Coordinates of C-alpha atoms and ligand atoms in Angstrom, one line a residue:
M109 CA -16.2 40.9 47.9
S110 CA -15.6 44.0 45.9
H111 CA -18.9 45.8 45.3
L112 CA -17.9 47.7 42.2
Q113 CA -15.1 46.2 40.1
L114 CA -13.5 47.5 37.0
D115 CA -11.6 45.5 34.3
Y116 CA -10.2 46.0 30.9
I117 CA -10.8 42.9 28.9
A118 CA -9.4 42.3 25.3
L119 CA -12.2 42.0 22.8
E120 CA -11.2 38.6 22.0
A121 CA -11.3 37.4 25.5
L122 CA -14.6 39.2 26.5
E123 CA -16.8 35.9 26.2
A124 CA -14.8 33.5 28.1
W125 CA -13.9 36.1 30.5
V126 CA -17.6 37.2 31.3
Q127 CA -18.6 33.5 31.4
A128 CA -16.0 32.9 34.1
L129 CA -16.8 36.2 36.0
E130 CA -20.6 35.0 36.2
S131 CA -19.9 31.6 37.4
G132 CA -16.9 31.9 39.8
A133 CA -17.2 30.9 43.5
A134 CA -18.2 34.6 44.0
P135 CA -20.3 35.3 41.0
R136 CA -20.7 38.6 39.5
Q137 CA -22.7 40.6 37.0
V138 CA -21.8 42.9 34.4
L139 CA -23.2 46.5 35.1
G140 CA -21.8 48.3 32.2
M141 CA -19.3 47.9 29.4
T142 CA -17.9 50.5 27.1
V143 CA -15.8 49.2 24.1
F144 CA -12.8 51.3 22.9
G145 CA -11.0 50.4 19.6
A146 CA -10.4 51.9 16.0
A147 CA -13.7 52.4 14.1
D148 CA -13.6 49.5 11.9
T149 CA -13.2 47.0 14.8
I150 CA -15.8 48.1 17.1
N151 CA -18.1 48.5 14.4
S152 CA -17.6 44.9 13.2
P153 CA -19.6 41.9 14.3
A154 CA -19.2 41.7 18.2
P155 CA -19.0 38.8 20.6
A156 CA -22.5 37.8 21.7
R157 CA -22.2 39.3 25.0
L158 CA -21.6 42.5 23.6
A159 CA -24.1 42.5 20.9
E160 CA -26.7 41.7 23.3
R161 CA -27.1 45.6 24.3
A162 CA -26.3 48.9 22.5
W163 CA -23.3 49.4 24.9
P164 CA -21.4 52.4 24.1
R165 CA -18.8 52.2 21.6
V166 CA -16.0 54.8 21.3
A167 CA -13.7 54.9 18.2
L168 CA -10.3 55.5 19.8
P169 CA -7.5 53.5 18.4
V170 CA -5.9 50.9 20.9
L171 CA -1.9 51.8 21.1
G172 CA 0.8 49.4 22.0
H173 CA -1.3 46.3 22.3
D174 CA -2.2 43.6 20.0
T175 CA -5.7 43.5 20.8
A176 CA -8.4 45.3 18.3
A177 CA -10.4 46.9 21.3
W178 CA -10.5 47.1 24.9
V179 CA -13.7 46.4 26.8
E180 CA -13.9 48.5 30.0
V181 CA -16.2 46.3 32.3
W182 CA -17.9 47.4 35.4
S183 CA -19.4 44.6 37.5
V184 CA -21.3 44.3 40.8
P185 CA -21.9 41.0 43.0
G186 CA -24.6 38.7 42.4
S187 CA -26.0 35.5 40.6
A188 CA -29.6 36.2 40.0
P189 CA -30.4 38.7 37.5
I190 CA -30.4 41.7 39.6
V191 CA -29.2 44.3 37.1
Q192 CA -32.2 45.7 35.2
H193 CA -31.9 47.2 31.7
G194 CA -34.0 49.8 30.2
E195 CA -34.2 53.1 28.2
I196 CA -35.6 56.4 29.5
A197 CA -35.9 59.1 26.9
G198 CA -33.0 58.2 24.6
V199 CA -30.8 57.1 27.7
A200 CA -30.1 53.7 28.0
Y201 CA -29.2 52.3 31.5
A202 CA -28.4 49.3 33.4
R203 CA -28.9 49.6 37.3
C204 CA -28.5 47.5 40.3
A205 CA -29.5 48.6 43.7
D206 CA -27.8 51.8 44.5
L207 CA -25.9 52.0 41.0
A208 CA -26.7 53.0 37.7
F209 CA -24.5 52.9 34.5
T210 CA -26.2 55.3 31.8
W211 CA -25.4 56.5 28.4
R212 CA -26.6 58.4 25.7
V213 CA -25.3 58.6 22.0
T214 CA -26.3 61.2 19.7
P215 CA -25.4 61.1 15.9
L216 CA -22.5 63.4 14.9
P217 CA -23.7 67.0 15.8
S218 CA -23.2 69.7 13.4
Q219 CA -21.7 72.9 14.7
D220 CA -24.9 74.8 14.8
L221 CA -26.7 71.9 16.8
L222 CA -23.6 70.8 19.1
L223 CA -24.6 73.1 22.1
Q224 CA -28.2 71.9 21.9
A225 CA -27.4 68.4 21.6
T226 CA -24.9 68.3 24.6
Q227 CA -27.4 70.6 26.7
Q228 CA -30.1 67.8 25.6
T229 CA -27.7 64.9 26.3
Y230 CA -27.0 66.0 29.9
D231 CA -30.7 66.9 30.5
A232 CA -31.6 63.5 29.7
L233 CA -28.9 61.8 31.7
F234 CA -29.8 63.8 34.7
S235 CA -33.5 63.2 34.2
A236 CA -33.0 59.4 33.9
M237 CA -30.5 59.3 36.7
R238 CA -33.1 61.0 38.9
Q239 CA -36.0 58.6 37.8
L240 CA -33.4 55.6 38.6
G241 CA -33.2 56.9 42.4
C242 CA -29.5 57.4 41.4
Q243 CA -29.3 61.1 41.6
H244 CA -25.9 61.6 42.2
P245 CA -23.7 61.4 39.1
L246 CA -20.4 60.1 40.1
R247 CA -18.3 60.1 37.0
F248 CA -19.0 61.2 33.3
W249 CA -17.0 60.1 30.4
N250 CA -17.4 62.5 27.3
Y251 CA -16.3 61.7 23.7
L252 CA -16.9 64.2 21.3
P253 CA -16.0 64.1 17.7
D254 CA -13.8 66.7 16.0
I255 CA -13.3 68.3 19.4
L256 CA -11.0 70.8 18.4
G257 CA -12.6 71.5 15.0
A258 CA -14.1 74.5 13.6
G259 CA -11.1 76.9 14.6
Q260 CA -10.3 78.3 17.8
G261 CA -12.0 80.9 20.1
E262 CA -15.5 80.5 20.9
E263 CA -16.3 78.5 17.8
E264 CA -14.1 75.8 19.2
R265 CA -16.4 72.5 19.6
Y266 CA -14.9 71.7 23.0
R267 CA -15.8 75.2 24.0
I268 CA -19.5 75.0 22.7
F269 CA -19.8 71.5 24.4
N270 CA -19.0 73.5 27.7
V271 CA -21.4 75.9 27.2
G272 CA -24.3 73.4 26.6
R273 CA -22.9 71.1 29.6
H274 CA -22.7 74.1 31.9
A275 CA -26.2 75.2 31.0
S276 CA -27.4 71.9 32.1
F277 CA -25.7 71.7 35.2
L278 CA -27.2 74.8 36.3
D279 CA -30.6 73.5 35.6
Q280 CA -29.6 70.4 37.7
A281 CA -27.9 72.4 40.3
A282 CA -29.8 70.5 43.0
M283 CA -27.9 67.1 41.7
V284 CA -24.4 68.5 41.4
N285 CA -24.0 70.8 44.2
P286 CA -22.1 70.7 46.4
N287 CA -20.9 67.3 44.6
P288 CA -19.7 68.1 41.0
P289 CA -18.7 64.6 39.4
A290 CA -15.5 63.5 38.2
A291 CA -15.3 63.6 34.2
C292 CA -13.2 63.4 31.4
A293 CA -13.5 64.8 27.7
L294 CA -11.9 63.5 24.7
G295 CA -12.0 63.7 21.0
H296 CA -11.8 61.1 18.3
P297 CA -8.6 61.4 16.1
E298 CA -9.2 63.6 13.3
G299 CA -11.3 62.7 10.4
V300 CA -13.4 60.1 12.4
A301 CA -17.0 60.8 12.1
E302 CA -18.5 59.3 15.1
P303 CA -21.4 60.1 17.5
L304 CA -21.3 62.1 20.5
T305 CA -21.2 59.6 23.2
V306 CA -21.4 60.2 27.0
Y307 CA -21.6 57.5 29.7
A308 CA -21.8 57.8 33.4
L309 CA -22.0 56.0 36.8
A310 CA -24.5 57.4 39.1
S311 CA -25.4 56.5 42.7
S312 CA -28.3 56.9 45.4
R313 CA -25.4 58.0 47.6
P314 CA -23.3 61.3 46.9
A315 CA -19.6 61.1 46.0
Q316 CA -17.0 63.4 47.7
P317 CA -15.2 65.9 45.4
I318 CA -11.6 66.1 45.9
E319 CA -9.8 69.1 44.3
N320 CA -6.1 69.2 43.4
P321 CA -4.1 72.0 45.3
R322 CA -1.7 72.1 42.4
Q323 CA -4.3 73.1 40.1
M324 CA -7.2 75.5 39.9
S325 CA -10.6 73.9 39.9
A326 CA -11.9 73.5 36.4
Y327 CA -14.9 75.3 37.1
L328 CA -13.1 78.3 38.3
Y329 CA -11.0 78.3 34.9
P330 CA -10.6 81.8 33.9
R331 CA -12.5 83.2 30.6
R332 CA -9.8 82.8 28.3
Y333 CA -10.5 78.8 28.1
G334 CA -14.2 79.5 27.2
A335 CA -17.4 81.4 27.8
R336 CA -18.3 78.7 30.2
S337 CA -16.0 76.5 32.5
P338 CA -15.8 72.9 32.3
T339 CA -18.0 71.4 35.0
F340 CA -16.3 68.7 36.9
S341 CA -14.1 67.8 40.0
R342 CA -10.8 66.6 39.9
A343 CA -11.6 63.4 41.5
A344 CA -14.5 61.7 43.4
L345 CA -14.5 59.3 46.3
A346 CA -17.7 57.4 46.1
P347 CA -19.4 55.1 48.7
V348 CA -20.3 52.0 47.0
G349 CA -21.7 49.0 49.2
D350 CA -19.5 49.3 52.2
E351 CA -16.4 50.5 50.6
E352 CA -15.3 53.5 48.6
C353 CA -14.5 53.9 45.1
V354 CA -12.0 56.3 43.6
F355 CA -12.5 58.1 40.6
I356 CA -9.7 60.5 39.1
S357 CA -10.8 62.6 36.2
G358 CA -8.8 63.0 33.0
T359 CA -5.5 64.7 34.3
A360 CA -3.1 66.8 32.2
S361 CA 0.0 68.6 32.4
I362 CA -1.9 71.8 33.8
V363 CA -0.4 73.6 36.9
G364 CA -2.8 76.3 38.2
H365 CA -4.7 76.8 34.9
E366 CA -1.9 76.7 32.6
T367 CA -0.6 73.9 30.3
V368 CA 3.0 73.5 31.0
H369 CA 6.1 71.7 29.0
L370 CA 4.7 72.5 25.6
N371 CA 5.8 70.1 22.9
D372 CA 7.4 67.9 25.6
V373 CA 5.4 64.7 26.0
Q374 CA 7.7 63.0 28.3
A375 CA 7.6 66.2 31.0
Q376 CA 3.7 66.5 30.2
T377 CA 3.5 62.9 31.2
H378 CA 5.6 63.3 34.4
E379 CA 3.6 66.4 35.3
T380 CA 0.3 64.6 35.0
L381 CA 1.4 61.9 37.2
N382 CA 2.6 64.6 39.8
N383 CA -0.9 65.8 39.7
I384 CA -2.4 62.2 40.3
E385 CA -0.1 61.9 43.1
A386 CA -1.2 65.1 44.5
L387 CA -4.8 63.7 44.4
L388 CA -3.9 60.6 46.0
E389 CA -2.1 62.7 48.8
R390 CA -5.4 64.5 49.2
F391 CA -7.2 61.0 49.5
R392 CA -4.8 60.1 52.3
A393 CA -5.6 63.5 54.2
E394 CA -9.1 62.9 53.8
R395 CA -9.1 59.2 54.8
P396 CA -6.3 59.0 57.4
G397 CA -5.2 55.4 58.0
K398 CA -6.6 54.0 54.8
V399 CA -3.9 53.1 52.2
W400 CA -4.4 54.2 48.5
R401 CA -1.9 52.3 46.5
T402 CA -1.3 53.5 42.7
S403 CA -0.9 49.9 42.1
E404 CA -4.6 49.4 42.8
L405 CA -5.5 52.0 40.2
H406 CA -6.8 51.1 36.5
L407 CA -5.4 54.0 34.4
K408 CA -6.6 54.9 30.9
A409 CA -4.0 56.9 29.1
Y410 CA -5.1 59.0 26.2
V411 CA -2.1 60.0 23.8
R412 CA -2.5 62.5 21.0
H413 CA 0.2 61.3 18.7
A414 CA 0.7 57.4 18.3
A415 CA 4.6 57.8 18.1
D416 CA 4.3 59.3 21.5
L417 CA 3.3 55.9 23.1
P418 CA 6.7 54.8 24.0
L419 CA 7.8 57.9 25.9
V420 CA 4.3 58.0 27.7
R421 CA 4.3 54.4 28.6
Q422 CA 8.0 54.7 29.9
A423 CA 7.2 57.5 32.3
V424 CA 4.1 55.7 33.6
Q425 CA 6.1 52.5 34.2
Q426 CA 9.0 54.5 35.9
R427 CA 6.4 56.2 38.2
L428 CA 4.1 53.6 38.8
G429 CA 6.1 50.4 38.3
A430 CA 5.9 48.1 35.0
D431 CA 2.9 46.3 36.4
V432 CA 0.5 49.1 36.8
P433 CA -2.7 48.4 34.8
C434 CA -2.9 51.1 32.2
V435 CA -4.7 51.1 28.9
Y436 CA -3.5 53.2 26.1
L437 CA -5.9 54.9 23.5
Q438 CA -5.2 57.5 20.9
A439 CA -7.3 60.7 21.3
V440 CA -7.4 64.1 20.8
V441 CA -7.0 66.1 24.3
C442 CA -9.2 69.3 24.6
R443 CA -6.5 71.7 24.5
P444 CA -4.3 72.0 21.5
D445 CA -1.0 71.9 23.5
L446 CA -1.9 69.0 25.4
L447 CA -0.3 65.8 24.3
V448 CA -1.6 63.3 26.8
E449 CA -4.1 63.0 29.4
I450 CA -4.5 60.2 32.0
E451 CA -7.4 58.9 34.1
A452 CA -7.7 56.5 36.9
S453 CA -10.2 54.4 38.7
A454 CA -9.8 52.2 41.8
A455 CA -13.0 50.1 41.7
R456 CA -11.1 47.0 43.2
S457 CA -10.4 44.2 40.8
H458 CA -9.5 40.6 42.0
Ligands
LIG22 C1 -8.0 69.8 32.2 O1 -7.6 69.4 33.3 C2 -7.9 69.0 31.3 O2 -14.0 68.9 30.3 O3 -14.9 67.1 31.4 C3 -10.0 67.0 32.1 C4 -11.0 66.2 32.8 C5 -10.3 68.0 31.1 C6 -12.3 66.6 32.2 C7 -13.8 68.1 31.0 C8 -11.5 68.2 30.7 C9 -12.6 67.5 31.4 O4 -8.7 70.8 32.1 C10 -9.0 68.6 30.4

């Protein structure tokens, strides 16, 4: 049985699905859930399962699917209530043995408080992870309202976010060196006033970071992308139970450190998939004899312009097969010239 499992469930189907999950022949429990959908759908009354706790809710509209919202569900084996819930200094958590799902939601920070809010968010998350005995962050998901707002240059909100995150990482160097976690950072569509939402998976055991030979490591990006570099690894291989989970960070049409294929969403999607395939190649090199199939990956694709969905989906299906599980969301990618970003995880599903 798979130790950590990832599924994307349509909101309407969640109640019945979780019930089946918990009462199957090999019962499982929910470790963490995050809801993705347009603001009006995620903030309307939720199924009981979801209403039970303040699970993170991220206001990114669903594209190309007739559900109002997708629920990203991380589950672990067990029938007795082995998942413990709690809160440590503003960080909510669910924890099971050697794994923790943690999250922190901060009301929309104004420009002058953004740096501080980001740093505090990360300080609090790192501190909670340590107290939970899960001192190795494996994967962070960052959702920042108005990510490219307040103009260009050092005033850009993503750059300020990077300065705050970087400061916290420096303070917590013992937790993230030499194992920087995988991550992604996306913005809500323009005009949506939502909180800064960061959630993360952490473990008592460190993950092995994997870099992409086609790309410069993000933490080495040159100065022109901001005063402080983004702090994440391109991917991470994490031991969980007696298996290994794969976390591929948000991946875009970047070669070296530069965006390629300006204004061409189709070519950007193919380049993004080239980058994901290069990472899979690195996994094969790191773990000879182990098979990493793209068909086992769960993809989450962030598309800037809803109208680009057909081209993005066509490229994904052409490269990875029509059946590859991929959830499409509308989001603002953190460079103005990037039209698409794709992340992938392979925590096995049944
Ligand atoms: C890139 O490769 C595209 O700031 O945490 C991808 C993954 C990106 C994570 C982050 C940003 C982040 O630089 C953007």
